[in-house]
């Protein structure tokens, strides 16, 4: 993990920390961020700095604790003392915000974790995880460093394996945590996983538009529902 946390800030209002999925590169999140920026100060965290000139540099196998610690440091830089922030993470970012809430609950008002792939919470989790990562054991791993590296290559080679080992164990924060899955993901592994995580932690479960990439495919609807989930008393803009 870099000594410098990489992030971008846009908008005005209460702080909302966004942690992208994959390898943390915020590509494609512009429309979502623009919509949210009318209601929040949106802080988009880039855990590996891939959108800040570090794509192609060597990347070690990632640890969930490092991503959540980096997110904490970002909040320390942007959040006034004593204030709390909202947070939303998708996919691997969803795992990071779960860990952030478990470690630093005093800095967070409400967290949404969208389709975190912590599949080991399922009764058949070991088998499902083996399916997710199995092809990395039978095919050459994608380049995770050097000039040919891509965000997807970094995710498959350095993030997927360690992050899918993560199993949230609490403490539970039922009033400050919502686990979400996409409506198009019904019947699929990560929808089942999200429901299991919510049940394990005793928190709310809700559905967002689209599937695993709903934040990219349906940014306006996703942003509106996220706002309603984080701030139920706030009216969303049309």
PDB file of C-alpha atoms in Angstrom, residues 110-216:
ATOM      1  CA  UNK A 110     -24.022   4.457   7.350  1.00  0.00           C
ATOM      2  CA  UNK A 111     -22.379   2.008   4.947  1.00  0.00           C
ATOM      3  CA  UNK A 112     -23.704   0.254   1.848  1.00  0.00           C
ATOM      4  CA  UNK A 113     -21.810  -2.824   0.673  1.00  0.00           C
ATOM      5  CA  UNK A 114     -22.969  -3.836  -2.811  1.00  0.00           C
ATOM      6  CA  UNK A 115     -22.412  -7.479  -3.787  1.00  0.00           C
ATOM      7  CA  UNK A 116     -19.256  -8.071  -1.718  1.00  0.00           C
ATOM      8  CA  UNK A 117     -17.821 -11.389  -2.985  1.00  0.00           C
ATOM      9  CA  UNK A 118     -17.112 -12.860   0.459  1.00  0.00           C
ATOM     10  CA  UNK A 119     -18.556 -16.186  -0.629  1.00  0.00           C
ATOM     11  CA  UNK A 120     -17.085 -18.196   2.246  1.00  0.00           C
ATOM     12  CA  UNK A 121     -20.084 -17.119   4.368  1.00  0.00           C
ATOM     13  CA  UNK A 122     -22.233 -19.538   2.354  1.00  0.00           C
ATOM     14  CA  UNK A 123     -22.727 -23.124   3.509  1.00  0.00           C
ATOM     15  CA  UNK A 124     -21.078 -24.219   0.251  1.00  0.00           C
ATOM     16  CA  UNK A 125     -18.700 -21.265   0.289  1.00  0.00           C
ATOM     17  CA  UNK A 126     -15.450 -23.192  -0.076  1.00  0.00           C
ATOM     18  CA  UNK A 127     -16.694 -24.836  -3.260  1.00  0.00           C
ATOM     19  CA  UNK A 128     -18.085 -21.582  -4.635  1.00  0.00           C
ATOM     20  CA  UNK A 129     -14.812 -19.772  -3.955  1.00  0.00           C
ATOM     21  CA  UNK A 130     -12.905 -22.545  -5.689  1.00  0.00           C
ATOM     22  CA  UNK A 131     -15.108 -22.011  -8.743  1.00  0.00           C
ATOM     23  CA  UNK A 132     -14.465 -18.260  -8.719  1.00  0.00           C
ATOM     24  CA  UNK A 133     -10.701 -18.532  -8.571  1.00  0.00           C
ATOM     25  CA  UNK A 134     -10.229 -21.982 -10.095  1.00  0.00           C
ATOM     26  CA  UNK A 135      -9.296 -20.847 -13.568  1.00  0.00           C
ATOM     27  CA  UNK A 136      -6.344 -18.916 -12.121  1.00  0.00           C
ATOM     28  CA  UNK A 137      -4.924 -22.235 -11.025  1.00  0.00           C
ATOM     29  CA  UNK A 138      -5.216 -23.793 -14.474  1.00  0.00           C
ATOM     30  CA  UNK A 139      -4.284 -20.844 -16.691  1.00  0.00           C
ATOM     31  CA  UNK A 140      -1.405 -18.371 -16.588  1.00  0.00           C
ATOM     32  CA  UNK A 141      -2.250 -15.522 -14.249  1.00  0.00           C
ATOM     33  CA  UNK A 142      -2.911 -12.166 -15.904  1.00  0.00           C
ATOM     34  CA  UNK A 143      -0.007  -9.764 -15.707  1.00  0.00           C
ATOM     35  CA  UNK A 144      -0.279  -7.711 -12.523  1.00  0.00           C
ATOM     36  CA  UNK A 145       2.790  -5.578 -13.106  1.00  0.00           C
ATOM     37  CA  UNK A 146       4.725  -4.081 -15.949  1.00  0.00           C
ATOM     38  CA  UNK A 147       3.579  -2.143 -18.967  1.00  0.00           C
ATOM     39  CA  UNK A 148       0.998  -4.698 -20.067  1.00  0.00           C
ATOM     40  CA  UNK A 149      -0.944  -4.576 -16.787  1.00  0.00           C
ATOM     41  CA  UNK A 150      -4.620  -3.657 -16.847  1.00  0.00           C
ATOM     42  CA  UNK A 151      -7.038  -3.037 -13.961  1.00  0.00           C
ATOM     43  CA  UNK A 152      -8.713  -6.360 -14.727  1.00  0.00           C
ATOM     44  CA  UNK A 153      -5.350  -8.107 -14.779  1.00  0.00           C
ATOM     45  CA  UNK A 154      -4.497  -6.630 -11.378  1.00  0.00           C
ATOM     46  CA  UNK A 155      -7.883  -7.677 -10.008  1.00  0.00           C
ATOM     47  CA  UNK A 156      -7.621 -11.264 -11.228  1.00  0.00           C
ATOM     48  CA  UNK A 157      -3.972 -11.653 -10.324  1.00  0.00           C
ATOM     49  CA  UNK A 158      -3.702  -9.742  -7.044  1.00  0.00           C
ATOM     50  CA  UNK A 159      -7.139  -8.998  -5.562  1.00  0.00           C
ATOM     51  CA  UNK A 160      -9.686 -11.739  -6.275  1.00  0.00           C
ATOM     52  CA  UNK A 161      -7.950 -14.585  -4.451  1.00  0.00           C
ATOM     53  CA  UNK A 162      -7.213 -12.831  -1.112  1.00  0.00           C
ATOM     54  CA  UNK A 163     -10.454 -10.833  -1.005  1.00  0.00           C
ATOM     55  CA  UNK A 164     -12.706 -13.848  -1.502  1.00  0.00           C
ATOM     56  CA  UNK A 165     -11.159 -15.341   1.644  1.00  0.00           C
ATOM     57  CA  UNK A 166     -12.639 -12.513   3.704  1.00  0.00           C
ATOM     58  CA  UNK A 167     -15.545 -13.427   5.994  1.00  0.00           C
ATOM     59  CA  UNK A 168     -17.139 -10.560   7.957  1.00  0.00           C
ATOM     60  CA  UNK A 169     -17.529 -11.556  11.574  1.00  0.00           C
ATOM     61  CA  UNK A 170     -18.836  -8.363  13.134  1.00  0.00           C
ATOM     62  CA  UNK A 171     -19.378  -6.681  15.388  1.00  0.00           C
ATOM     63  CA  UNK A 172     -22.766  -6.087  13.818  1.00  0.00           C
ATOM     64  CA  UNK A 173     -24.024  -2.568  13.173  1.00  0.00           C
ATOM     65  CA  UNK A 174     -27.618  -3.253  12.114  1.00  0.00           C
ATOM     66  CA  UNK A 175     -28.645   0.404  12.082  1.00  0.00           C
ATOM     67  CA  UNK A 176     -25.619   1.570  10.107  1.00  0.00           C
ATOM     68  CA  UNK A 177     -25.061  -1.144   7.535  1.00  0.00           C
ATOM     69  CA  UNK A 178     -26.994  -2.161   4.436  1.00  0.00           C
ATOM     70  CA  UNK A 179     -25.862  -5.035   2.248  1.00  0.00           C
ATOM     71  CA  UNK A 180     -27.177  -4.802  -1.309  1.00  0.00           C
ATOM     72  CA  UNK A 181     -27.430  -6.920  -4.441  1.00  0.00           C
ATOM     73  CA  UNK A 182     -28.633  -6.196  -7.956  1.00  0.00           C
ATOM     74  CA  UNK A 183     -32.123  -7.145  -9.095  1.00  0.00           C
ATOM     75  CA  UNK A 184     -30.573  -8.752 -12.171  1.00  0.00           C
ATOM     76  CA  UNK A 185     -28.373 -10.887  -9.902  1.00  0.00           C
ATOM     77  CA  UNK A 186     -31.297 -12.800  -8.375  1.00  0.00           C
ATOM     78  CA  UNK A 187     -30.543 -16.487  -8.295  1.00  0.00           C
ATOM     79  CA  UNK A 188     -26.825 -15.882  -8.799  1.00  0.00           C
ATOM     80  CA  UNK A 189     -23.917 -16.472  -6.449  1.00  0.00           C
ATOM     81  CA  UNK A 190     -23.303 -12.880  -5.351  1.00  0.00           C
ATOM     82  CA  UNK A 191     -26.978 -12.175  -4.654  1.00  0.00           C
ATOM     83  CA  UNK A 192     -27.023 -15.258  -2.444  1.00  0.00           C
ATOM     84  CA  UNK A 193     -23.808 -14.091  -0.819  1.00  0.00           C
ATOM     85  CA  UNK A 194     -25.166 -10.610  -0.075  1.00  0.00           C
ATOM     86  CA  UNK A 195     -28.264 -12.074   1.564  1.00  0.00           C
ATOM     87  CA  UNK A 196     -26.087 -14.392   3.642  1.00  0.00           C
ATOM     88  CA  UNK A 197     -23.832 -11.542   4.780  1.00  0.00           C
ATOM     89  CA  UNK A 198     -26.841  -9.457   5.802  1.00  0.00           C
ATOM     90  CA  UNK A 199     -28.253 -12.397   7.743  1.00  0.00           C
ATOM     91  CA  UNK A 200     -24.950 -13.082   9.427  1.00  0.00           C
ATOM     92  CA  UNK A 201     -24.511  -9.468  10.532  1.00  0.00           C
ATOM     93  CA  UNK A 202     -28.169  -8.861  11.330  1.00  0.00           C
ATOM     94  CA  UNK A 203     -28.362  -5.816   9.071  1.00  0.00           C
ATOM     95  CA  UNK A 204     -30.653  -4.593   6.305  1.00  0.00           C
ATOM     96  CA  UNK A 205     -30.642  -6.166   2.867  1.00  0.00           C
ATOM     97  CA  UNK A 206     -31.898  -4.327  -0.199  1.00  0.00           C
ATOM     98  CA  UNK A 207     -31.794  -4.590  -3.974  1.00  0.00           C
ATOM     99  CA  UNK A 208     -30.302  -2.050  -6.345  1.00  0.00           C
ATOM    100  CA  UNK A 209     -30.934  -1.732 -10.096  1.00  0.00           C
ATOM    101  CA  UNK A 210     -29.039  -3.897 -12.554  1.00  0.00           C
ATOM    102  CA  UNK A 211     -26.592  -6.614 -11.723  1.00  0.00           C
ATOM    103  CA  UNK A 212     -23.064  -6.697 -10.369  1.00  0.00           C
ATOM    104  CA  UNK A 213     -22.183  -3.608 -12.435  1.00  0.00           C
ATOM    105  CA  UNK A 214     -25.370  -1.728 -11.635  1.00  0.00           C
ATOM    106  CA  UNK A 215     -23.446   1.379 -10.561  1.00  0.00           C
ATOM    107  CA  UNK A 216     -22.052   1.639 -14.102  1.00  0.00           C
TER     108      UNK A 216
END
